[in-house]
GROMACS .gro file of C-alpha atoms in nm:
model
  325
    1MET     CA    1 -12.601  -9.953  -7.564
    2ARG     CA    2 -12.431 -10.283  -7.491
    3ARG     CA    3 -12.672 -10.554  -7.297
    4LYS     CA    4 -12.593 -10.635  -6.939
    5LEU     CA    5 -12.476 -10.974  -6.882
    6ARG     CA    6 -12.758 -11.166  -6.698
    7PRO     CA    7 -12.582 -11.329  -6.348
    8PRO     CA    8 -12.576 -11.730  -6.433
    9ILE     CA    9 -12.652 -11.766  -6.075
   10PRO     CA   10 -12.969 -11.656  -5.893
   11PRO     CA   11 -12.977 -11.435  -5.619
   12ARG     CA   12 -12.925 -11.515  -5.249
   13HIS     CA   13 -13.129 -11.419  -4.977
   14GLY     CA   14 -13.252 -11.162  -5.164
   15LEU     CA   15 -12.894 -11.046  -5.326
   16ASP     CA   16 -12.748 -11.041  -5.662
   17PRO     CA   17 -12.394 -11.208  -5.632
   18ALA     CA   18 -12.116 -10.997  -5.742
   19ARG     CA   19 -11.957 -10.933  -6.058
   20LEU     CA   20 -11.609 -10.874  -6.182
   21LYS     CA   21 -11.429 -10.844  -6.472
   22LEU     CA   22 -11.104 -10.976  -6.540
   23PRO     CA   23 -10.818 -10.728  -6.625
   24ALA     CA   24 -10.756 -10.678  -6.996
   25GLU     CA   25 -10.411 -10.745  -6.937
   26GLY     CA   26 -10.240 -10.991  -6.675
   27GLU     CA   27  -9.972 -11.269  -6.642
   28TRP     CA   28 -10.128 -11.460  -6.404
   29PRO     CA   29 -10.162 -11.803  -6.479
   30THR     CA   30 -10.465 -11.868  -6.328
   31LEU     CA   31 -10.808 -11.742  -6.174
   32LEU     CA   32 -10.710 -11.800  -5.833
   33ALA     CA   33 -10.371 -11.632  -5.848
   34HIS     CA   34 -10.570 -11.294  -5.976
   35LEU     CA   35 -10.813 -11.352  -5.761
   36VAL     CA   36 -10.566 -11.381  -5.451
   37ASP     CA   37 -10.410 -11.007  -5.543
   38ARG     CA   38 -10.786 -10.854  -5.628
   39LEU     CA   39 -10.943 -10.953  -5.333
   40PRO     CA   40 -10.687 -10.876  -5.053
   41ARG     CA   41 -10.966 -10.876  -4.741
   42GLU     CA   42 -10.987 -11.214  -4.831
   43THR     CA   43 -10.775 -11.533  -4.757
   44PRO     CA   44 -10.586 -11.744  -5.011
   45ASP     CA   45 -10.713 -12.028  -4.860
   46ARG     CA   46 -11.061 -11.898  -4.851
   47ILE     CA   47 -11.089 -11.799  -5.201
   48GLU     CA   48 -10.954 -12.140  -5.287
   49GLN     CA   49 -11.235 -12.318  -5.109
   50MET     CA   50 -11.462 -12.128  -5.265
   51LEU     CA   51 -11.371 -12.229  -5.617
   52ARG     CA   52 -11.348 -12.567  -5.477
   53GLU     CA   53 -11.703 -12.543  -5.358
   54GLU     CA   54 -11.758 -12.451  -5.706
   55ARG     CA   55 -11.901 -12.083  -5.563
   56ILE     CA   56 -11.746 -11.881  -5.867
   57HIS     CA   57 -11.925 -11.863  -6.171
   58GLY     CA   58 -11.837 -11.780  -6.543
   59LEU     CA   59 -12.111 -11.752  -6.792
   60ASP     CA   60 -12.080 -12.112  -6.896
   61GLY     CA   61 -12.075 -12.257  -6.505
   62PRO     CA   62 -11.890 -12.308  -6.214
   63LEU     CA   63 -11.495 -12.246  -6.215
   64GLY     CA   64 -11.217 -12.456  -6.044
   65VAL     CA   65 -10.907 -12.413  -5.877
   66ASP     CA   66 -10.703 -12.445  -6.208
   67THR     CA   67 -10.912 -12.242  -6.443
   68PRO     CA   68 -10.676 -12.031  -6.627
   69PHE     CA   69 -10.701 -11.648  -6.632
   70GLU     CA   70 -10.850 -11.513  -6.929
   71PRO     CA   71 -10.841 -11.158  -6.975
   72GLY     CA   72 -11.160 -10.919  -6.995
   73SER     CA   73 -11.383 -11.217  -6.887
   74PHE     CA   74 -11.656 -11.178  -6.620
   75ILE     CA   75 -11.725 -11.442  -6.318
   76TRP     CA   76 -12.013 -11.397  -6.087
   77PHE     CA   77 -12.005 -11.486  -5.724
   78HIS     CA   78 -12.172 -11.418  -5.360
   79ARG     CA   79 -11.992 -11.273  -5.082
   80ASP     CA   80 -11.971 -11.419  -4.702
   81LEU     CA   81 -12.196 -11.259  -4.528
   82PRO     CA   82 -12.125 -11.050  -4.178
   83ASP     CA   83 -12.276 -11.137  -3.842
   84GLU     CA   84 -12.545 -10.926  -3.818
   85VAL     CA   85 -12.724 -10.833  -3.514
   86PRO     CA   86 -13.096 -10.881  -3.590
   87VAL     CA   87 -13.304 -10.593  -3.567
   88PRO     CA   88 -13.647 -10.651  -3.376
   89PHE     CA   89 -13.856 -10.439  -3.571
   90THR     CA   90 -14.121 -10.458  -3.874
   91ILE     CA   91 -14.165 -10.266  -4.132
   92ASP     CA   92 -14.491 -10.133  -4.242
   93VAL     CA   93 -14.600 -10.149  -4.620
   94VAL     CA   94 -14.822  -9.784  -4.648
   95HIS     CA   95 -14.862  -9.809  -5.014
   96ARG     CA   96 -14.839 -10.057  -5.301
   97ASP     CA   97 -14.909 -10.085  -5.680
   98GLU     CA   98 -14.766 -10.151  -6.003
   99HIS     CA   99 -14.475 -10.016  -5.983
  100LEU     CA  100 -14.380  -9.863  -5.677
  101LEU     CA  101 -14.414  -9.990  -5.278
  102VAL     CA  102 -14.352  -9.753  -5.023
  103VAL     CA  103 -14.294  -9.876  -4.660
  104ASP     CA  104 -14.273  -9.719  -4.290
  105LYS     CA  105 -13.920  -9.811  -4.168
  106PRO     CA  106 -13.848  -9.885  -3.807
  107HIS     CA  107 -13.541  -9.670  -3.640
  108PHE     CA  108 -13.234  -9.879  -3.632
  109LEU     CA  109 -13.282 -10.073  -3.983
  110ALA     CA  110 -13.043  -9.980  -4.279
  111THR     CA  111 -13.229  -9.870  -4.599
  112ILE     CA  112 -13.010 -10.071  -4.834
  113PRO     CA  113 -12.654 -10.362  -4.729
  114ARG     CA  114 -12.356 -10.159  -4.654
  115GLY     CA  115 -12.041 -10.278  -4.433
  116LYS     CA  116 -12.181 -10.462  -4.133
  117HIS     CA  117 -12.564 -10.476  -4.276
  118VAL     CA  118 -12.666 -10.668  -4.534
  119LEU     CA  119 -12.936 -10.896  -4.401
  120GLU     CA  120 -13.072 -10.680  -4.155
  121THR     CA  121 -13.201 -10.400  -4.394
  122THR     CA  122 -13.509 -10.309  -4.549
  123LEU     CA  123 -13.447 -10.375  -4.909
  124VAL     CA  124 -13.342 -10.753  -4.817
  125ARG     CA  125 -13.606 -10.802  -4.626
  126LEU     CA  126 -13.865 -10.650  -4.822
  127ARG     CA  127 -13.708 -10.841  -5.137
  128ARG     CA  128 -13.720 -11.190  -4.917
  129ASP     CA  129 -14.024 -11.118  -4.723
  130LEU     CA  130 -14.251 -10.995  -5.025
  131ASP     CA  131 -14.074 -11.198  -5.274
  132LEU     CA  132 -13.975 -10.902  -5.537
  133PRO     CA  133 -13.626 -10.988  -5.625
  134GLN     CA  134 -13.586 -10.642  -5.867
  135LEU     CA  135 -13.723 -10.391  -5.574
  136SER     CA  136 -13.471 -10.083  -5.574
  137PRO     CA  137 -13.497  -9.770  -5.358
  138ALA     CA  138 -13.598  -9.448  -5.515
  139HIS     CA  139 -13.386  -9.272  -5.224
  140ARG     CA  140 -13.257  -9.373  -4.872
  141LEU     CA  141 -13.283  -9.288  -4.498
  142ASP     CA  142 -13.038  -9.343  -4.278
  143ARG     CA  143 -13.061  -9.653  -4.020
  144VAL     CA  144 -13.099  -9.476  -3.720
  145THR     CA  145 -13.411  -9.286  -3.900
  146ALA     CA  146 -13.744  -9.432  -3.914
  147GLY     CA  147 -14.004  -9.329  -4.163
  148LEU     CA  148 -14.152  -9.342  -4.504
  149VAL     CA  149 -13.902  -9.503  -4.753
  150MET     CA  150 -13.992  -9.558  -5.126
  151PHE     CA  151 -13.935  -9.836  -5.341
  152VAL     CA  152 -13.969  -9.933  -5.704
  153ILE     CA  153 -14.065 -10.295  -5.790
  154THR     CA  154 -14.021 -10.261  -6.195
  155PRO     CA  155 -13.668 -10.147  -6.305
  156GLU     CA  156 -13.716  -9.993  -6.538
  157MET     CA  157 -13.912  -9.698  -6.376
  158ARG     CA  158 -13.650  -9.702  -6.117
  159GLY     CA  159 -13.499  -9.382  -6.289
  160LYS     CA  160 -13.824  -9.162  -6.359
  161TYR     CA  161 -13.907  -9.209  -5.976
  162GLN     CA  162 -13.521  -9.144  -5.858
  163THR     CA  163 -13.572  -8.831  -6.063
  164LEU     CA  164 -13.805  -8.700  -5.842
  165PHE     CA  165 -13.570  -8.723  -5.565
  166ARG     CA  166 -13.281  -8.515  -5.766
  167ASP     CA  167 -13.492  -8.255  -5.919
  168ARG     CA  168 -13.643  -8.214  -5.538
  169LYS     CA  169 -13.980  -8.238  -5.658
  170VAL     CA  170 -14.070  -8.482  -5.366
  171HIS     CA  171 -14.190  -8.271  -5.052
  172LYS     CA  172 -14.061  -8.406  -4.764
  173GLU     CA  173 -14.110  -8.360  -4.389
  174TYR     CA  174 -13.985  -8.479  -4.056
  175GLU     CA  175 -14.080  -8.475  -3.704
  176ALA     CA  176 -13.809  -8.435  -3.448
  177ILE     CA  177 -13.799  -8.444  -3.056
  178ALA     CA  178 -13.526  -8.191  -2.928
  179PRO     CA  179 -13.500  -7.970  -2.641
  180TYR     CA  180 -13.715  -7.660  -2.641
  181ASP     CA  181 -13.546  -7.344  -2.613
  182PRO     CA  182 -13.772  -7.005  -2.533
  183ALA     CA  183 -13.486  -6.785  -2.672
  184LEU     CA  184 -13.448  -6.909  -3.004
  185GLU     CA  185 -13.641  -6.804  -3.266
  186LEU     CA  186 -13.881  -6.966  -3.495
  187PRO     CA  187 -13.999  -7.044  -3.710
  188ARG     CA  188 -13.668  -7.012  -3.941
  189THR     CA  189 -13.504  -7.147  -4.244
  190VAL     CA  190 -13.114  -7.261  -4.191
  191ARG     CA  191 -12.894  -7.232  -4.452
  192SER     CA  192 -12.526  -7.361  -4.431
  193ARG     CA  193 -12.307  -7.546  -4.627
  194ILE     CA  194 -12.257  -7.905  -4.508
  195LEU     CA  195 -11.896  -8.106  -4.557
  196LYS     CA  196 -11.931  -8.480  -4.543
  197GLU     CA  197 -11.563  -8.646  -4.590
  198ARG     CA  198 -11.513  -8.996  -4.698
  199GLY     CA  199 -11.417  -9.224  -4.422
  200VAL     CA  200 -11.528  -8.947  -4.142
  201LEU     CA  201 -11.869  -9.060  -3.937
  202ALA     CA  202 -11.994  -8.704  -3.895
  203ALA     CA  203 -12.089  -8.429  -4.119
  204ARG     CA  204 -11.996  -8.061  -4.038
  205GLU     CA  205 -12.094  -7.702  -4.097
  206VAL     CA  206 -11.838  -7.538  -4.301
  207PRO     CA  207 -11.768  -7.153  -4.414
  208GLY     CA  208 -11.866  -7.103  -4.780
  209GLU     CA  209 -12.183  -7.122  -5.028
  210PRO     CA  210 -12.505  -7.280  -4.843
  211ASN     CA  211 -12.552  -7.632  -5.000
  212ALA     CA  212 -12.822  -7.746  -4.735
  213GLU     CA  213 -13.159  -7.565  -4.639
  214THR     CA  214 -13.380  -7.670  -4.351
  215TYR     CA  215 -13.714  -7.530  -4.262
  216VAL     CA  216 -13.800  -7.528  -3.893
  217GLU     CA  217 -14.134  -7.537  -3.736
  218LEU     CA  218 -14.190  -7.563  -3.315
  219LEU     CA  219 -14.519  -7.725  -3.331
  220GLU     CA  220 -14.539  -7.765  -2.925
  221HIS     CA  221 -14.371  -7.763  -2.637
  222ARG     CA  222 -14.378  -7.928  -2.253
  223ASP     CA  223 -14.168  -8.068  -2.004
  224GLY     CA  224 -13.846  -7.884  -2.152
  225LEU     CA  225 -13.907  -8.074  -2.494
  226GLY     CA  226 -14.040  -7.973  -2.819
  227ARG     CA  227 -14.235  -8.123  -3.077
  228TYR     CA  228 -14.031  -8.006  -3.427
  229ARG     CA  229 -14.164  -8.020  -3.815
  230LEU     CA  230 -13.849  -8.044  -4.067
  231ALA     CA  231 -13.861  -7.947  -4.409
  232PRO     CA  232 -13.539  -7.948  -4.622
  233SER     CA  233 -13.528  -7.800  -4.915
  234THR     CA  234 -13.206  -8.031  -5.014
  235GLY     CA  235 -13.070  -8.368  -4.912
  236ARG     CA  236 -12.714  -8.356  -4.784
  237THR     CA  237 -12.577  -8.657  -4.536
  238HIS     CA  238 -12.703  -8.559  -4.158
  239GLN     CA  239 -12.829  -8.207  -4.252
  240LEU     CA  240 -13.147  -8.255  -4.006
  241ARG     CA  241 -12.919  -8.372  -3.717
  242VAL     CA  242 -12.619  -8.117  -3.814
  243HIS     CA  243 -12.923  -7.803  -3.865
  244LEU     CA  244 -13.059  -7.827  -3.547
  245SER     CA  245 -12.754  -7.921  -3.340
  246GLY     CA  246 -12.611  -7.610  -3.477
  247LEU     CA  247 -12.951  -7.418  -3.351
  248GLY     CA  248 -12.826  -7.589  -3.014
  249ILE     CA  249 -13.102  -7.854  -3.003
  250PRO     CA  250 -12.969  -8.183  -3.150
  251ILE     CA  251 -13.200  -8.443  -3.167
  252LEU     CA  252 -13.294  -8.676  -2.852
  253GLY     CA  253 -13.097  -8.960  -2.883
  254ASP     CA  254 -12.827  -8.856  -3.147
  255ASP     CA  255 -12.518  -9.042  -3.095
  256PHE     CA  256 -12.327  -8.845  -3.369
  257TYR     CA  257 -12.427  -8.455  -3.286
  258PRO     CA  258 -12.295  -8.268  -3.108
  259ASP     CA  259 -12.060  -8.525  -3.000
  260LEU     CA  260 -11.993  -8.894  -3.138
  261VAL     CA  261 -12.080  -9.137  -2.886
  262GLU     CA  262 -12.006  -9.476  -2.932
  263THR     CA  263 -12.307  -9.699  -2.918
  264PRO     CA  264 -12.300 -10.070  -2.975
  265LEU     CA  265 -12.505 -10.223  -3.277
  266ASP     CA  266 -12.727 -10.455  -3.029
  267ASP     CA  267 -12.845 -10.148  -2.819
  268PHE     CA  268 -13.214 -10.045  -2.912
  269THR     CA  269 -13.245  -9.802  -2.642
  270LYS     CA  270 -13.334  -9.423  -2.716
  271PRO     CA  271 -13.371  -9.472  -3.067
  272LEU     CA  272 -13.290  -9.110  -3.268
  273GLN     CA  273 -13.586  -8.896  -3.229
  274LEU     CA  274 -13.626  -8.809  -3.621
  275LEU     CA  275 -13.942  -8.921  -3.841
  276ALA     CA  276 -13.950  -8.897  -4.180
  277LYS     CA  277 -14.326  -8.835  -4.172
  278VAL     CA  278 -14.451  -8.703  -4.546
  279LEU     CA  279 -14.365  -8.770  -4.888
  280ASP     CA  280 -14.540  -8.584  -5.117
  281PHE     CA  281 -14.524  -8.583  -5.479
  282ASP     CA  282 -14.692  -8.598  -5.842
  283ASP     CA  283 -14.656  -8.934  -5.986
  284PRO     CA  284 -14.430  -8.912  -6.281
  285LEU     CA  285 -14.606  -9.224  -6.439
  286THR     CA  286 -14.978  -9.103  -6.411
  287GLY     CA  287 -14.929  -8.763  -6.307
  288ALA     CA  288 -15.203  -8.810  -6.042
  289HIS     CA  289 -15.057  -8.629  -5.723
  290ARG     CA  290 -14.982  -8.843  -5.380
  291ARG     CA  291 -14.920  -8.800  -5.096
  292PHE     CA  292 -14.829  -9.017  -4.813
  293THR     CA  293 -14.787  -9.009  -4.414
  294SER     CA  294 -14.587  -9.249  -4.174
  295GLY     CA  295 -14.827  -9.393  -3.877
  296ARG     CA  296 -14.573  -9.434  -3.657
  297ARG     CA  297 -14.484  -9.201  -3.321
  298LEU     CA  298 -14.178  -9.067  -3.211
  299THR     CA  299 -14.199  -9.243  -2.849
  300ALA     CA  300 -13.956  -8.931  -2.610
  301TRP     CA  301 -14.288  -8.713  -2.702
  302ASP     CA  302 -14.583  -8.948  -2.531
  303ASP     CA  303 -14.335  -9.117  -2.265
  304LEU     CA  304 -13.983  -9.041  -2.193
  305ASP     CA  305 -13.871  -9.325  -1.994
  306ALA     CA  306 -14.018  -9.573  -2.214
  307TRP     CA  307 -13.816  -9.424  -2.492
  308ALA     CA  308 -13.518  -9.517  -2.294
  309ALA     CA  309 -13.599  -9.840  -2.166
  310PRO     CA  310 -13.507 -10.161  -2.428
  311PRO     CA  311 -13.778 -10.252  -2.666
  312ALA     CA  312 -14.069 -10.462  -2.491
  313GLY     CA  313 -13.937 -10.842  -2.532
  314THR     CA  314 -13.596 -10.798  -2.656
  315GLY     CA  315 -13.414 -10.807  -2.342
  316GLY     CA  316 -13.113 -10.581  -2.479
  317ALA     CA  317 -12.834 -10.752  -2.591
  318ILE     CA  318 -12.984 -11.067  -2.522
  319CYS     CA  319 -13.209 -11.018  -2.876
  320ALA     CA  320 -12.874 -11.017  -3.104
  321ARG     CA  321 -12.793 -11.361  -2.947
  322THR     CA  322 -13.124 -11.545  -2.973
  323GLY     CA  323 -13.235 -11.375  -3.267
  324CYS     CA  324 -13.589 -11.213  -3.129
  325ARG     CA  325 -13.800 -11.015  -3.361
   0.00000   0.00000   0.00000
């Protein structure tokens, strides 16, 4: 196997630099001319500025505005970061050893960088705060879902833990708060075919061979609400949210199902009442049985009014402007 090239510039804010391989053929006279065509989202002036500031590197060092186009070569650079809304909640460490890190993620914090969420993500915060530059996720959890997420500290062990999730060898349990329907027969196993199209925010159930399965159990109910235990056997996008909505009991705080509602990124009220509660598996390195449980609680069950209110000390949208945590 060909050895992976090591970036000539260090990580920034816990993020590795982007790497581009230049085409094997091309008639661009300079690297600048190629990048103007290659990176249409960046203005030509911005690309030229990055070259003048020596922010774009080759294997032998920074590259300038007059650098000729070199077919098949590699370049590295750090992308400009988006303006982000600070997420005013902490990450709790549940377990840490030589290879494995398990954390209890809050609502509203994405697992990995994507789109408008880069620095305000679980992975980047942990890399920075715990000084773990090579940390990588073994699986993912939706930004609006709270609870347990597993990360791998040593890169060479990442595949072993990721394989557990791929081969469905991790037992996962979730808790959800949703309306109580006395006519709904529970427990039951929901099976359906879920389709998530690229570029479309919400997934949907369609006819066909089931590709998603969730065990749904009512734990208790009061005042028109139910507390449910969910055990998915598969991991389709938004599976639990789609299945409960399909049963007529959409999860409290769900702004995708049954109807899509646009919510500002600085609105931290009414968090989705879905919690990744349990991760249970046999460790692929030691064979030891491991079971981790989230220490978080779903607010709407204990205090419905508190769930709908802004978090104490954030001031709602004010937090986005002042950077409170």
